[in-house]
CSV table of C-alpha atoms and ligand atoms in Angstrom, one decimal:
chain,number,residue,atom,x,y,z
A,1,MET,CA,124.1,186.2,143.8
A,2,ALA,CA,122.7,189.3,145.4
A,3,MET,CA,122.9,191.0,148.7
A,4,GLN,CA,120.9,193.6,150.5
A,5,ILE,CA,122.4,196.7,151.9
A,6,GLU,CA,120.6,199.0,154.2
A,7,ARG,CA,121.6,202.7,154.4
A,8,ARG,CA,120.0,205.0,157.0
A,9,TYR,CA,119.3,208.7,156.7
A,10,HIS,CA,117.2,211.3,158.5
A,11,PHE,CA,115.6,214.7,158.0
A,12,TYR,CA,113.5,217.1,160.0
A,13,ALA,CA,110.3,218.5,158.5
A,14,ALA,CA,106.9,219.9,159.3
A,15,HIS,CA,103.7,218.9,157.7
A,16,ARG,CA,100.0,218.7,158.3
A,17,ASN,CA,97.1,216.7,156.8
A,18,LEU,CA,94.0,218.8,156.5
A,19,GLY,CA,92.0,215.9,155.4
A,20,LEU,CA,92.2,214.3,158.8
A,21,LYS,CA,90.0,215.9,161.4
A,22,ASP,CA,92.3,215.2,164.3
A,23,LYS,CA,95.7,216.4,165.7
A,24,CYS,CA,97.4,215.6,162.4
A,25,ALA,CA,95.5,218.5,160.7
A,26,ARG,CA,97.6,220.9,162.9
A,27,LEU,CA,101.0,222.0,161.7
A,28,HIS,CA,103.6,219.9,163.5
A,29,GLY,CA,107.1,218.4,162.9
A,30,HIS,CA,108.9,215.1,162.9
A,31,ARG,CA,112.3,213.7,162.8
A,32,TYR,CA,111.9,211.3,159.9
A,33,GLY,CA,114.2,208.3,160.0
A,34,VAL,CA,114.8,206.6,156.7
A,35,ALA,CA,116.2,203.2,155.9
A,36,VAL,CA,116.8,202.4,152.2
A,37,ILE,CA,117.3,198.8,151.3
A,38,LEU,CA,119.2,198.1,148.1
A,39,ARG,CA,119.3,194.7,146.5
A,40,LEU,CA,122.6,194.6,144.7
A,41,PRO,CA,124.4,192.0,142.6
A,42,TYR,CA,127.4,190.6,144.4
A,43,GLY,CA,130.3,189.3,142.3
A,44,ASN,CA,133.9,188.4,142.5
A,45,SER,CA,135.0,191.9,143.5
A,46,GLY,CA,133.8,191.3,147.1
A,47,ILE,CA,131.7,194.5,147.2
A,48,THR,CA,128.3,195.4,145.9
A,49,MET,CA,128.4,199.2,145.6
A,50,LYS,CA,130.5,201.6,147.6
A,51,PHE,CA,128.5,203.1,150.5
A,52,GLU,CA,129.9,206.4,149.6
A,53,MET,CA,128.5,206.1,146.1
A,54,ILE,CA,125.1,205.2,147.5
A,55,ASP,CA,125.1,208.2,149.9
A,56,GLN,CA,126.2,210.6,147.1
A,57,GLN,CA,123.1,209.6,145.1
A,58,LEU,CA,120.6,209.3,148.0
A,59,LYS,CA,121.5,212.0,150.5
A,60,PRO,CA,120.4,214.9,148.3
A,61,ILE,CA,116.9,213.4,148.2
A,62,PHE,CA,116.5,213.8,151.9
A,63,ALA,CA,118.6,217.0,152.3
A,64,ARG,CA,116.1,218.7,150.0
A,65,LEU,CA,113.3,218.0,152.5
A,66,ASP,CA,115.3,218.9,155.6
A,67,HIS,CA,113.8,221.7,157.7
A,68,MET,CA,111.1,222.3,155.2
A,69,THR,CA,107.3,222.2,155.4
A,70,LEU,CA,105.9,219.4,153.3
A,71,LEU,CA,102.4,220.3,152.1
A,72,ASP,CA,99.7,219.1,149.8
A,73,GLU,CA,99.6,221.7,146.9
A,74,SER,CA,96.0,222.4,147.8
A,75,ASP,CA,96.9,223.5,151.3
A,76,PRO,CA,96.4,227.3,151.7
A,77,LEU,CA,99.5,227.5,153.8
A,78,ALA,CA,101.6,226.9,150.6
A,79,ASN,CA,100.8,230.4,149.4
A,80,ILE,CA,102.0,231.9,152.7
A,81,LEU,CA,105.2,230.0,153.1
A,82,GLY,CA,106.4,230.0,149.5
A,83,LYS,CA,109.1,227.9,147.9
A,84,GLU,CA,111.9,228.9,150.4
A,85,GLN,CA,110.1,227.2,153.3
A,86,SER,CA,107.8,224.6,151.7
A,87,ILE,CA,107.8,221.8,149.3
A,88,LEU,CA,104.5,221.0,147.6
A,89,PHE,CA,103.2,217.6,146.6
A,90,GLY,CA,100.3,216.5,144.6
A,91,PHE,CA,99.0,214.4,147.5
A,92,PRO,CA,98.5,214.7,151.3
A,93,THR,CA,101.9,214.4,153.0
A,94,SER,CA,101.0,211.3,155.1
A,95,ALA,CA,103.9,209.1,156.1
A,96,GLU,CA,102.6,206.5,153.7
A,97,ASN,CA,102.6,208.9,150.7
A,98,LEU,CA,106.0,210.3,151.7
A,99,ALA,CA,107.5,206.8,152.0
A,100,ALA,CA,106.2,205.9,148.5
A,101,TYR,CA,107.4,209.2,147.1
A,102,LEU,CA,110.9,208.7,148.6
A,103,LEU,CA,111.3,205.2,147.4
A,104,HIS,CA,110.3,206.4,143.9
A,105,GLN,CA,112.9,209.2,144.1
A,106,CYS,CA,115.6,206.7,145.3
A,107,ARG,CA,114.8,204.3,142.5
A,108,HIS,CA,115.1,207.1,140.0
A,109,VAL,CA,118.8,207.5,140.9
A,110,ILE,CA,119.6,203.9,141.9
A,111,PRO,CA,117.2,201.4,140.5
A,112,TYR,CA,118.6,198.8,142.9
A,113,CYS,CA,116.6,200.4,145.8
A,114,SER,CA,114.1,197.7,146.6
A,115,GLU,CA,112.5,198.9,149.9
A,116,LEU,CA,112.2,202.0,152.0
A,117,ARG,CA,111.2,202.3,155.7
A,118,LEU,CA,110.1,205.7,156.9
A,119,GLN,CA,109.9,206.1,160.7
A,120,GLU,CA,107.7,209.1,161.4
A,121,THR,CA,107.4,208.6,165.2
A,122,ASP,CA,108.9,206.4,167.9
A,123,SER,CA,106.1,204.0,167.4
A,124,ALA,CA,105.2,204.2,163.7
A,125,THR,CA,107.3,203.1,160.7
A,126,ILE,CA,106.0,202.7,157.1
A,127,TYR,CA,107.5,199.9,155.0
A,128,VAL,CA,107.1,200.2,151.2
A,129,ASP,CA,108.3,197.6,148.8
A,130,ALA,CA,109.2,198.6,145.2
A,131,ASN,CA,106.8,195.9,143.9
A,132,ASP,CA,103.9,197.8,145.5
A,133,LEU,CA,104.9,201.3,144.2
A,134,LEU,CA,102.4,201.6,141.4
A,135,GLU,CA,99.6,201.6,144.0
A,136,TYR,CA,100.9,204.9,145.5
A,137,PRO,CA,101.2,208.4,144.3
A,138,ARG,CA,104.5,209.2,142.5
A,139,ARG,CA,104.6,212.9,142.1
B,201,LIG,ZN1,102.8,214.1,161.3
């Protein structure tokens, strides 16, 4: 028998997507809300995995991005901000790409992570399922 556990986190970050010729190409920030769904075996113990254990593994993934500027490595702004203020990715930092990246990171520390939802705005949330991960960038 298995059960699904949802843990929620958030981080604040700036980004821009120069490939888009609209407002998203301008530097701006979001409060990213994250929900990680773990599909865990449920046995006689009455628990799946202690929430505290889950948080210990997953929180650092989001803390690393908090109050940073998330940039495609080809963005010229990367040279100006440097490593103290920016984190570089090998892909545009769209919500879709970030969601896939984050789920990959979560699965690296807890393979039971089966789905991740990344809320970028009040009206836009990305859902990514582990079964679809190979279709997305992983760096
Ligand atoms: Zn944005």
